[in-house]
Short mmCIF file of C-alpha atoms in Angstrom, two decimals:
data_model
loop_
_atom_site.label_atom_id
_atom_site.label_comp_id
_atom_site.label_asym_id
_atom_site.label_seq_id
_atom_site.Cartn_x
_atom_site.Cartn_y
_atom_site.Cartn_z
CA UNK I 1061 77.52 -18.74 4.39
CA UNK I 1062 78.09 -16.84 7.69
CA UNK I 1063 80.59 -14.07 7.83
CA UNK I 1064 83.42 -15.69 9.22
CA UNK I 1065 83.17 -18.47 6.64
CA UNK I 1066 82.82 -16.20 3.76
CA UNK I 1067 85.74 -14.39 5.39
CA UNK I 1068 88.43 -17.39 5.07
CA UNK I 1069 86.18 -18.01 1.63
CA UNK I 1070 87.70 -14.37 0.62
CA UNK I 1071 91.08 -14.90 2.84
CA UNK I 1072 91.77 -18.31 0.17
CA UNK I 1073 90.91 -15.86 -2.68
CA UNK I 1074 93.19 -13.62 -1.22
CA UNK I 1075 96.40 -16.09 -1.07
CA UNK I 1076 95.77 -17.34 -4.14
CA UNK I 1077 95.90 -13.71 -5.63
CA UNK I 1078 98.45 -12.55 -3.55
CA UNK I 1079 100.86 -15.47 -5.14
CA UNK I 1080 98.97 -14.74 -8.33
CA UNK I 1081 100.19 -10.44 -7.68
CA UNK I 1082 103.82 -11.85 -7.25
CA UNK I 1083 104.13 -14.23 -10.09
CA UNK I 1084 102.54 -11.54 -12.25
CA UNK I 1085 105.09 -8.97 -11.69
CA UNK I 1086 107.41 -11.64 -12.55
CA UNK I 1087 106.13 -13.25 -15.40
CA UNK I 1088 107.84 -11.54 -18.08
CA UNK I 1089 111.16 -11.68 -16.37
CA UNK I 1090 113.44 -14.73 -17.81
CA UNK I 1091 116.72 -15.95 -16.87
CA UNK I 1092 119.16 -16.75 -19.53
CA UNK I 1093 122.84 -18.56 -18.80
CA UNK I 1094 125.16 -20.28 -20.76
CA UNK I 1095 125.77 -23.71 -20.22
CA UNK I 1096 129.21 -23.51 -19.53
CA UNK I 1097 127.71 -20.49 -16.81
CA UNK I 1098 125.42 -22.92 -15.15
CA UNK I 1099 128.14 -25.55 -14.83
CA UNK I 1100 130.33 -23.32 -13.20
CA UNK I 1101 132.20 -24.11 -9.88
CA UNK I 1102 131.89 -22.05 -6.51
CA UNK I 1103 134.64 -22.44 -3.73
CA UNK I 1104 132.36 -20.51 -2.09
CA UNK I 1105 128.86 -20.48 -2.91
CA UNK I 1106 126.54 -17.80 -3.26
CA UNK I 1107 123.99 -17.77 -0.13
CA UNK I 1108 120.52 -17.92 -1.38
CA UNK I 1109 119.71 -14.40 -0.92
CA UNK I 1110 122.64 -13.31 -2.91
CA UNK I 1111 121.43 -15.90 -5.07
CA UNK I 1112 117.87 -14.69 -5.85
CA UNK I 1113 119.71 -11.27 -5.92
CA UNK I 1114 122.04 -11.84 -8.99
CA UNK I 1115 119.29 -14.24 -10.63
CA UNK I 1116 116.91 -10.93 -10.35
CA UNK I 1117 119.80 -8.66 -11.93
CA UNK I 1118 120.49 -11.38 -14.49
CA UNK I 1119 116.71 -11.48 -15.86
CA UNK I 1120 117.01 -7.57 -16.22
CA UNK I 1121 119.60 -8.09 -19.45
CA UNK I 1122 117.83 -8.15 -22.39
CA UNK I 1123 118.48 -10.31 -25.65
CA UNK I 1124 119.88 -7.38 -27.39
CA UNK I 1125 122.21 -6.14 -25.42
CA UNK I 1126 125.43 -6.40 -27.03
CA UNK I 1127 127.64 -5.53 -24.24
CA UNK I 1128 127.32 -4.96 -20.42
CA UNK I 1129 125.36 -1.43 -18.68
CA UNK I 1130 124.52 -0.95 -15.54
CA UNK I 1131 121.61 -3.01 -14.36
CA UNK I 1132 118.90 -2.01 -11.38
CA UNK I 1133 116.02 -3.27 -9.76
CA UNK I 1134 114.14 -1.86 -6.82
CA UNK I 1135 114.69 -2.05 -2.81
CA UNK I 1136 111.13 -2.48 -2.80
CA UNK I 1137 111.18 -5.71 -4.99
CA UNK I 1138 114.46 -6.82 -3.31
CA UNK I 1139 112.35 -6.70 -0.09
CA UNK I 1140 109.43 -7.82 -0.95
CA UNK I 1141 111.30 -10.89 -2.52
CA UNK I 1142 113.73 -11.49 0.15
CA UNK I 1143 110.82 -11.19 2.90
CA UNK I 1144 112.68 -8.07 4.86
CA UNK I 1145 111.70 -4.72 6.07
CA UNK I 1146 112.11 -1.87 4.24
CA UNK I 1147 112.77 -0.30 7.73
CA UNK I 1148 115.58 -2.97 8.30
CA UNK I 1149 116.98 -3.13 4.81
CA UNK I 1150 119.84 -1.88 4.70
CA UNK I 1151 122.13 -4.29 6.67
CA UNK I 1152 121.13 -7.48 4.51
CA UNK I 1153 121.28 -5.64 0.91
CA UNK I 1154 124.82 -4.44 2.32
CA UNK I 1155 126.09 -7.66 3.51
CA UNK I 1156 124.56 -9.23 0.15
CA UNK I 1157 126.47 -6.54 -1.97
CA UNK I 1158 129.58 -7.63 0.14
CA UNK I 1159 129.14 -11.35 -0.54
CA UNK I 1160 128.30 -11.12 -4.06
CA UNK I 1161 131.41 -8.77 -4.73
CA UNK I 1162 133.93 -11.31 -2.63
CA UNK I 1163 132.90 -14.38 -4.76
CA UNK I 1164 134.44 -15.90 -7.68
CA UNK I 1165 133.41 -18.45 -9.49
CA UNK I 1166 135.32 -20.99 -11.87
CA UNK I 1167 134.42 -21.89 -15.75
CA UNK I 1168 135.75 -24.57 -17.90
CA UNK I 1169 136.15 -23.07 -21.16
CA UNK I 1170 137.65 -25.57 -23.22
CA UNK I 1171 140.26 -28.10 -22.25
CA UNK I 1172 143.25 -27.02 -21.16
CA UNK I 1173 141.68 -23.09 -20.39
CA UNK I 1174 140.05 -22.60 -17.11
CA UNK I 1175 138.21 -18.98 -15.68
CA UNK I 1176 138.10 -17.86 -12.47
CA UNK I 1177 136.56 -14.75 -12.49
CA UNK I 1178 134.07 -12.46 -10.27
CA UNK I 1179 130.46 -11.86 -10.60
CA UNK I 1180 130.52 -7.82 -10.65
CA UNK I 1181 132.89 -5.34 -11.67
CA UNK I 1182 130.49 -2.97 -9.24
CA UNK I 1183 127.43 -2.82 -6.90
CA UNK I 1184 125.93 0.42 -5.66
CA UNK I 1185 123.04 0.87 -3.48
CA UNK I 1186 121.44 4.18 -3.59
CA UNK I 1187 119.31 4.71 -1.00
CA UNK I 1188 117.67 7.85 -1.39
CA UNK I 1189 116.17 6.71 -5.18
CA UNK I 1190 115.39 2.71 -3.46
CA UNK I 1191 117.41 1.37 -6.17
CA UNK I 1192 120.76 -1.18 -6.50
CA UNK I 1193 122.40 -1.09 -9.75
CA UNK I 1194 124.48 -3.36 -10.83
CA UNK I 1195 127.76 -3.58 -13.29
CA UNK I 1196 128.36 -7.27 -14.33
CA UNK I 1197 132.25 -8.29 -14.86
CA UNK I 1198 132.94 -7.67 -18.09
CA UNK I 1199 134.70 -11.33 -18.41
CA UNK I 1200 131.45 -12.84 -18.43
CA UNK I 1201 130.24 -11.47 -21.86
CA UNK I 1202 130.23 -14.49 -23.34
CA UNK I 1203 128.05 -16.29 -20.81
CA UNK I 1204 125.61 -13.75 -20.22
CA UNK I 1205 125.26 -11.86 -24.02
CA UNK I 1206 124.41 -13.06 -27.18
CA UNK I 1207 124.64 -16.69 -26.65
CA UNK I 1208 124.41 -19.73 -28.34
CA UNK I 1209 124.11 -22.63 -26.13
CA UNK I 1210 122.15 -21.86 -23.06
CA UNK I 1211 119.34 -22.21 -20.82
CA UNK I 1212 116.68 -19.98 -20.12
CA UNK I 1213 113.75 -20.30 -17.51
CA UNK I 1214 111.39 -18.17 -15.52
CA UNK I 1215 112.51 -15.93 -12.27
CA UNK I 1216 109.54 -16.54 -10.95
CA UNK I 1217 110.25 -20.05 -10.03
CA UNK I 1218 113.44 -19.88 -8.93
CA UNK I 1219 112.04 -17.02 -6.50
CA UNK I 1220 109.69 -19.66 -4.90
CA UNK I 1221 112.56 -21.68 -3.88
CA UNK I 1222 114.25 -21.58 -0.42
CA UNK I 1223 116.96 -23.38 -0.62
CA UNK I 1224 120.42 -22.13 -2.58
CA UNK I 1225 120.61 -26.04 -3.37
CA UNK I 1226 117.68 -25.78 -5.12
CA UNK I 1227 118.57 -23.43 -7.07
CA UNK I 1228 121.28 -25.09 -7.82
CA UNK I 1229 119.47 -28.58 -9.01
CA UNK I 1230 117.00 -26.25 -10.88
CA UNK I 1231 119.03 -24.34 -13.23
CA UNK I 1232 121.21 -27.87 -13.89
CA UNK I 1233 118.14 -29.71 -14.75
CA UNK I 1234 116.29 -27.14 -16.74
CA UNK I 1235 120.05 -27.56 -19.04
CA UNK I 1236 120.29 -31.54 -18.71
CA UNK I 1237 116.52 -31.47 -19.97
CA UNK I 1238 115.82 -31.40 -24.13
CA UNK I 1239 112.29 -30.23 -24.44
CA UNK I 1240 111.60 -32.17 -27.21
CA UNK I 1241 111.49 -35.08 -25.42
CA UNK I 1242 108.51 -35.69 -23.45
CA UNK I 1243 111.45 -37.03 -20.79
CA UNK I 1244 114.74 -36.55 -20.29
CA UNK I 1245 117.51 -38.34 -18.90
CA UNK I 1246 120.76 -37.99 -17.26
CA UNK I 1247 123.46 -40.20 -15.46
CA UNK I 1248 125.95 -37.75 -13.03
CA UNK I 1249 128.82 -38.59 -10.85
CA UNK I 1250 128.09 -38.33 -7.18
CA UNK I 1251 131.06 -35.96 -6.44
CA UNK I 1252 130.56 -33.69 -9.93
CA UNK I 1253 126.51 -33.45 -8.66
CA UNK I 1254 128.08 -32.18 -5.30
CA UNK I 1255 130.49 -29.48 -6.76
CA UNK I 1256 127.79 -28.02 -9.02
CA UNK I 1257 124.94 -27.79 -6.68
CA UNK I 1258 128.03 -26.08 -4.13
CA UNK I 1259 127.36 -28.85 -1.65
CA UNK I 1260 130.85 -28.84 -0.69
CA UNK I 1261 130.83 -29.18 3.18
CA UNK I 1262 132.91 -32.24 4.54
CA UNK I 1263 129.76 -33.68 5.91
CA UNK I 1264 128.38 -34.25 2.42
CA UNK I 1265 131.01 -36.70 1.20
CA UNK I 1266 128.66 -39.12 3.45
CA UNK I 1267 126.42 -39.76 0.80
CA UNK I 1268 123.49 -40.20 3.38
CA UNK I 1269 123.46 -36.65 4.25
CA UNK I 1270 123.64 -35.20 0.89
CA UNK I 1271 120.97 -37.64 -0.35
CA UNK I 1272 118.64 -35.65 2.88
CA UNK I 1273 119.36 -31.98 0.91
CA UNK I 1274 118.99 -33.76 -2.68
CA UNK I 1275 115.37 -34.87 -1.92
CA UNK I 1276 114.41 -31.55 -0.46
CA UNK I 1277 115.88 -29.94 -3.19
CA UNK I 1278 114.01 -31.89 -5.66
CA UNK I 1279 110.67 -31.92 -4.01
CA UNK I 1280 110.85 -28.13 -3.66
CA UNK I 1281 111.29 -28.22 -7.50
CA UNK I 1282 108.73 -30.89 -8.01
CA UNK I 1283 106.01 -28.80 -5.89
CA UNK I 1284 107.04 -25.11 -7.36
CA UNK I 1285 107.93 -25.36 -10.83
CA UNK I 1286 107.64 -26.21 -14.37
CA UNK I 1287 109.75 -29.51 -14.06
CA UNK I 1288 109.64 -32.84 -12.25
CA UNK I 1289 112.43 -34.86 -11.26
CA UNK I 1290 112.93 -38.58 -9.92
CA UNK I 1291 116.23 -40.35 -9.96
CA UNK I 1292 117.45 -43.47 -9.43
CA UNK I 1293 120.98 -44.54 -7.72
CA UNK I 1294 123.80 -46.10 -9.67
CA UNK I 1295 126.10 -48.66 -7.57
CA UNK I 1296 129.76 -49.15 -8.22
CA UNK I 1297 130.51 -52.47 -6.28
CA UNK I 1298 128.44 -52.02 -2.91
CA UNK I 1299 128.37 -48.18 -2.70
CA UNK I 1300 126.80 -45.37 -4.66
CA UNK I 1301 128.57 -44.37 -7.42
CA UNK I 1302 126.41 -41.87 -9.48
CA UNK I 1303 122.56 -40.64 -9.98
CA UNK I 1304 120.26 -41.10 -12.98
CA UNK I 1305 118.44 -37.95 -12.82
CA UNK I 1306 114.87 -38.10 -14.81
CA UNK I 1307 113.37 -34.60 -16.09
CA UNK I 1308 110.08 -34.32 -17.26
CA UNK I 1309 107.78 -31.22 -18.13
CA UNK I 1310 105.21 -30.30 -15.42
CA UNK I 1311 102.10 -27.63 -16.24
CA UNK I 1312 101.93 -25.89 -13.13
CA UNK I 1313 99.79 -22.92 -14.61
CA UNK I 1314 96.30 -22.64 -12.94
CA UNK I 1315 93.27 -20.47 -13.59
CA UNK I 1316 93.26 -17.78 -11.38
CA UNK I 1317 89.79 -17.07 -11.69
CA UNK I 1318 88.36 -20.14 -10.57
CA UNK I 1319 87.68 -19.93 -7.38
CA UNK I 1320 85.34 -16.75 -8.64
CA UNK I 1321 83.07 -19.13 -10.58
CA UNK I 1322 79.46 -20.39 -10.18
CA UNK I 1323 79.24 -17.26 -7.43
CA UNK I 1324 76.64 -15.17 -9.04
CA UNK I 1325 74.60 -14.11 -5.88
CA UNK I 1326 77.23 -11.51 -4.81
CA UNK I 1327 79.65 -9.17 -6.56
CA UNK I 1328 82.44 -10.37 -5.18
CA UNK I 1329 85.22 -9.06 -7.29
CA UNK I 1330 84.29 -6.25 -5.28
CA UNK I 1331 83.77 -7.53 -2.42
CA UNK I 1332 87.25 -9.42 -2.76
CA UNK I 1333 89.08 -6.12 -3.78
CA UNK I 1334 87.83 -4.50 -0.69
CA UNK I 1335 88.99 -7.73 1.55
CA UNK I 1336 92.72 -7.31 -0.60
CA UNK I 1337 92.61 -3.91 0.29
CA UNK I 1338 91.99 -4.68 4.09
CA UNK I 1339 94.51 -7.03 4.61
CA UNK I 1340 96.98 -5.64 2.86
CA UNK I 1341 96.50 -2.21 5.47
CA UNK I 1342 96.33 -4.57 8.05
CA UNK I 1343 100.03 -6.02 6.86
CA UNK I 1344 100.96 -2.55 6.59
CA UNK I 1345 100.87 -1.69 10.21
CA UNK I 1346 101.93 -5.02 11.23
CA UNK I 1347 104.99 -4.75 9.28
CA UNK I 1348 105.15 -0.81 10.50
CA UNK I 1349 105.29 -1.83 13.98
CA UNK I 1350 107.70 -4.75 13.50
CA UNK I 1351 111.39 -4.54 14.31
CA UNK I 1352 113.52 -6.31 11.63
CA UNK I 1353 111.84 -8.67 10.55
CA UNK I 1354 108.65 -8.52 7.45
CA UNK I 1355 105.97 -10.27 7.31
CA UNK I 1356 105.18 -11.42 3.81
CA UNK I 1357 101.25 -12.09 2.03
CA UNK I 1358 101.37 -15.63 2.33
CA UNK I 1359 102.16 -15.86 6.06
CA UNK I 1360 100.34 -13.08 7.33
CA UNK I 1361 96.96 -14.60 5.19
CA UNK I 1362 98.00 -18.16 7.08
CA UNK I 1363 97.94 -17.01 10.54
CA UNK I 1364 94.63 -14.66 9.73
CA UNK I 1365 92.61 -17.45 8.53
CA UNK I 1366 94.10 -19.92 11.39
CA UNK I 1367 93.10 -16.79 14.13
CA UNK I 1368 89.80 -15.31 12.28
CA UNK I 1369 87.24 -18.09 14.14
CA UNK I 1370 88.57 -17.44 17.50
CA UNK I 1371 89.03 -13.67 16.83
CA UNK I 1372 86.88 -12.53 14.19
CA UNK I 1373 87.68 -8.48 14.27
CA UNK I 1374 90.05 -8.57 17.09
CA UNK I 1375 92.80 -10.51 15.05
CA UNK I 1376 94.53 -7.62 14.64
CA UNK I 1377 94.83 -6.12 17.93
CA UNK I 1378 96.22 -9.70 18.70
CA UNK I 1379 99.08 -10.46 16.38
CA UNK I 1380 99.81 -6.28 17.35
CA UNK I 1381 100.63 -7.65 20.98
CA UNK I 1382 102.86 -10.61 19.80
CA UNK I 1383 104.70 -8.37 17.50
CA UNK I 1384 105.34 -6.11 20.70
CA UNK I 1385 106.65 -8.92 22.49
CA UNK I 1386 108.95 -10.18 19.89
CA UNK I 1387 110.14 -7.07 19.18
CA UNK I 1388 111.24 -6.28 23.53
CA UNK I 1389 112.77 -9.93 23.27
CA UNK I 1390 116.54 -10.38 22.69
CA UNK I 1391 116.37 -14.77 22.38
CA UNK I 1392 114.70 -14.90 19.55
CA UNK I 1393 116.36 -15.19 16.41
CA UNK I 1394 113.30 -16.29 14.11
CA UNK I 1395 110.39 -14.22 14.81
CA UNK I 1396 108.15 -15.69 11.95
CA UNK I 1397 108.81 -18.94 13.18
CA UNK I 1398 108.16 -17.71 16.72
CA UNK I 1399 104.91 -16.21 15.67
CA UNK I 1400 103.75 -19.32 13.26
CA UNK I 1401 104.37 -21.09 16.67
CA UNK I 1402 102.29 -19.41 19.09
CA UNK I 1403 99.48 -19.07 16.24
CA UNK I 1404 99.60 -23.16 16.95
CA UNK I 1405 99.39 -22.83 20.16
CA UNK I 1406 96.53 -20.23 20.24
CA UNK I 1407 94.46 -22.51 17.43
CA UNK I 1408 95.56 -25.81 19.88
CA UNK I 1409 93.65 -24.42 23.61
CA UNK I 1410 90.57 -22.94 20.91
CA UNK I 1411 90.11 -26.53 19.44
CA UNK I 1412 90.57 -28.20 22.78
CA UNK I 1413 89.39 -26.27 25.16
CA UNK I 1414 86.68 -24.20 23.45
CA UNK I 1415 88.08 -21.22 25.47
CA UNK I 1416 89.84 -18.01 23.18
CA UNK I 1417 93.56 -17.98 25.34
CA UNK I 1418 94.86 -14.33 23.62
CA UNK I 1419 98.76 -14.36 23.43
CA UNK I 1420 99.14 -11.64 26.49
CA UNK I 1421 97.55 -14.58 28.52
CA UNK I 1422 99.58 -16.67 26.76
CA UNK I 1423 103.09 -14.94 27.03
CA UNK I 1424 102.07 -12.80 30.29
CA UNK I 1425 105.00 -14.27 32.66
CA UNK I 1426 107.72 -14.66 30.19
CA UNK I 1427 108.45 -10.19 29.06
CA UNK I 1428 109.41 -9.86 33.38
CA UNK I 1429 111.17 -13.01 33.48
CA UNK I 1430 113.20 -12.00 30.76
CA UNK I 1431 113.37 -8.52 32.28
CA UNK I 1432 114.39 -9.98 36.11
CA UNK I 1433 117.14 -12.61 33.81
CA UNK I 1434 119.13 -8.85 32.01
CA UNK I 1435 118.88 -7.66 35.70
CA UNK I 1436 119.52 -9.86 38.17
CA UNK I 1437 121.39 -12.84 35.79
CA UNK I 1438 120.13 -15.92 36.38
CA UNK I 1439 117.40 -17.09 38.80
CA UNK I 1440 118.92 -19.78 41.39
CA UNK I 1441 117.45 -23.35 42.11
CA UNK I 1442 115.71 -23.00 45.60
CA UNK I 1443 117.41 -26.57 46.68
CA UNK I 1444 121.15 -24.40 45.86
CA UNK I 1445 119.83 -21.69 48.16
CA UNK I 1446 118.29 -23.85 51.04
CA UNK I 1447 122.16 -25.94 50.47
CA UNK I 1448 123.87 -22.71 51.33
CA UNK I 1449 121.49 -21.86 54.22
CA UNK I 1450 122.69 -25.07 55.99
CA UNK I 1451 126.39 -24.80 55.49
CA UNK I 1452 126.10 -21.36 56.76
CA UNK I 1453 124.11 -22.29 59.70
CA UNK I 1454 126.64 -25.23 60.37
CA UNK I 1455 129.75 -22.88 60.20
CA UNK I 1456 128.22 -19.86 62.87
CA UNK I 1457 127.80 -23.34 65.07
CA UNK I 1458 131.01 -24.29 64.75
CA UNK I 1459 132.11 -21.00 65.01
CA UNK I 1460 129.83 -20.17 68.25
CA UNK I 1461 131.81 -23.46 70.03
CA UNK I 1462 134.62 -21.94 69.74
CA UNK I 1463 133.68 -18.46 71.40
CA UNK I 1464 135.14 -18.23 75.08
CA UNK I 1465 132.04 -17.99 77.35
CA UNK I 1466 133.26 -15.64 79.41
CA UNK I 1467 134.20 -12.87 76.73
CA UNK I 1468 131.97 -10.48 76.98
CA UNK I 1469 131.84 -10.03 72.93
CA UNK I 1470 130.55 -13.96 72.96
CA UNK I 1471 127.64 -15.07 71.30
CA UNK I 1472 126.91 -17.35 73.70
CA UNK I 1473 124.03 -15.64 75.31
CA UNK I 1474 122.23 -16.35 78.52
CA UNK I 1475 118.52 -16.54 76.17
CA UNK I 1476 116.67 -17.66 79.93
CA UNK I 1477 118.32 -14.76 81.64
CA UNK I 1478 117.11 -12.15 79.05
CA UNK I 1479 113.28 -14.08 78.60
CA UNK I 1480 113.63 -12.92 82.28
CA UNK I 1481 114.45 -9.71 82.09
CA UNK I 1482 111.92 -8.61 79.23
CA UNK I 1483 108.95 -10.24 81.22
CA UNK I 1484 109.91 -8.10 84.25
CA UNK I 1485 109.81 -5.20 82.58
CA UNK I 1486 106.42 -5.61 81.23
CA UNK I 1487 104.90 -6.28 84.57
CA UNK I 1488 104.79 -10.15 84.30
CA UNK I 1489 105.93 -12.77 86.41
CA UNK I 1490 108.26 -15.52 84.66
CA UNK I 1491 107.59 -19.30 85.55
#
């Protein structure tokens, strides 16, 4: 095994206990809702980072609490969760705290009684300490305290999904599923499945484009966490009346130490503790130099292993110069994206071309362009200029016909007369 493979050997090792890191810290946090909680309507739904937000707060209360305190978790785990800059944090945990404080939701307590209440009484973010603490309304005692009926599942997995549908379908499913049963069934209404997931748009009453966010919903659920779901559709006459949802138990635990077996030549968990060590510096100044935007474990390993064959140590210094550009660009609005897209690129000329293309040869036109475009505005076609340079030259024509020939502020000028006159002067005889 040459360096660079045992490198991406380590960089795997490194992923998979990276994820490993972040479930861990998780792992003993559980989410606990009553059902009438989880079945609640939103008018306006919670965006899926005040989502994961209030999920993380909720986790924090523990099973004997008999009444509301104040609840807190840390900036650091907010950003490290919400894949954000502490540098840049401040703006989304603000505009979070806004939209979690400025939605209400709506509970069906019993026939007849219906709740519409808010989600906290109070949110403060205290800077200085890194910490937002929380202060639950105090009408929803009875769905978050001491409960009866209700569900309960890990953060963790909810965390891993990135999509507030998701969510959504996860926390319904993990209810409409009795664990007893090795699967569980259940028949919904197309328009009730709508409301609870908060898929409320007009566009989604067209049951083809909700059926396009169902199935990503449920194969993000199916690929991170402890359930799988199928379903089946229900007709009423020739349309699509309701879904039979199916629920069954998944084991998505894996052993994390694995991938460390049947290695006895080299003490690698040192060797892999170092490599943690090194990439997680690396991410450091990445992330240091990096205007508003954070680049998480998982993405930063992806493009490293993708980028280590064609640039072994100078990976670095490379993703340092597309960070750079990003951050002097004003059109682009995801820069992860942006940077998982030029990685492509950069991987695509290596595997064809067998030639290492570096991203200031790659991007090396497009910084003064942009430059030239906030200066000048914007660059025009050469067959628009060359137009204008004809209708000007056919309008001082016209214009020159017009001139009296004998004015002595005409145009019109005698060109043989004055060949003439500049030949004599220098000596030479005109033919």
């Amino acid at each position: 095994m040459n360096k660079i493979e045992f490198s991406i050997y380590l960089l795997i090792t490194f992923v998979e206990g990276r994820i490993y890191c972040m479930e861990g810290k998780y792992d003993n946090y559980v989410v606990t809702k009553s059902h009438d909680l989880i079945e609640a309507k939103q008018k306006r739904p919670l965006t899926l980072r005040e989502q994961k937000l209030v999920l993380m707060l909720v986790s924090t209360i523990q099973p004997s609490d008999e009444d509301f305190k104040e609840y807190q978790i840390s900036v650091s785990d907010y950003c490290e969760t919400m894949n954000i800059s502490k540098k840049s944090a401040y703006h989304p945990i603000k505009k979070s705290m806004d939209g979690i404080a400025s939605k209400t939701i709506g509970i069906e307590k019993e026939p007849g009684r219906y709740l519409v209440t808010s989600w906290v009484s109070s949110i403060e973010y205290i800077e200085g300490k890194g910490l937002l603490n929380i202060t639950f309304d105090p009408k929803l005692k009875p769905y978050l305290l001491q409960l009866k009926a209700y569900s309960s599942y890990k953060l963790k997995y909810v965390l891993s999904l990135e999509s507030v549908y998701s969510i959504r379908l996860y926390e319904l499913v993990k209810k409409w599923h009795v664990k007893k049963l090795v699967k569980s069934s259940k028949v919904i209404e197309l328009k009730e499945l709508r409301e609870k997931m908060g898929a409320i748009k007009k566009s989604y009453d067209r049951y083809s484009n909700f059926k396009i966010k169902l199935t990503d919903a449920i194969r993000e659920i199916n690929e991170g966490t402890d359930v799988f779901i199928s379903f089946e559709e229900i007709k009423r006459g020739r349309s699509i009346d309701s879904l039979k949802f199916y629920i069954e138990s998944q084991e998505t635990e894996i052993n994390k130490n694995s991938i460390l077996e049947n290695k006895n030549q080299l003490d690698e968990d040192k060797q892999l503790e170092q490599e943690y060590q090194r990439f997680e510096e690396m991410r450091s100044k990445l992330n240091e130099q990096a205007q508003d935007f954070f680049i998480d474990g998982k993405v930063f390993a992806e493009m490293y292993g993708q980028l280590l064959p064609i640039w072994n140590d100078a990976v670095e210094e490379e993703l340092m110069y597309l960070i750079e550009y990003i951050n002097k660009s004003v059109d682009i609005e995801k820069p992860i994206g942006f940077m998982k897209y030029k990685v492509k690129d950069a991987v695509k000329d290596y595997t064809e071309n067998k030639e290492k293309v570096s991203f200031a040869e790659l991007l090396e036109t497009l910084p003064k362009k942009r430059q030239e475009s906030e200066n000048k505005g914007p660059k025009v076609p050469d067959w628009f200029v060359t137009l204008k340079k004809g209708e000007q030259l056919r309008t001082d024509d016209s214009e020159r016909s017009m001139e009296d020939p004998h004015d002595e502020n005409s145009s019109d000028v005698d060109f043989e007369e004055e060949k003439r006159k500049i030949l004599a002067k220098m000596g030479q005889e005109y033919n």
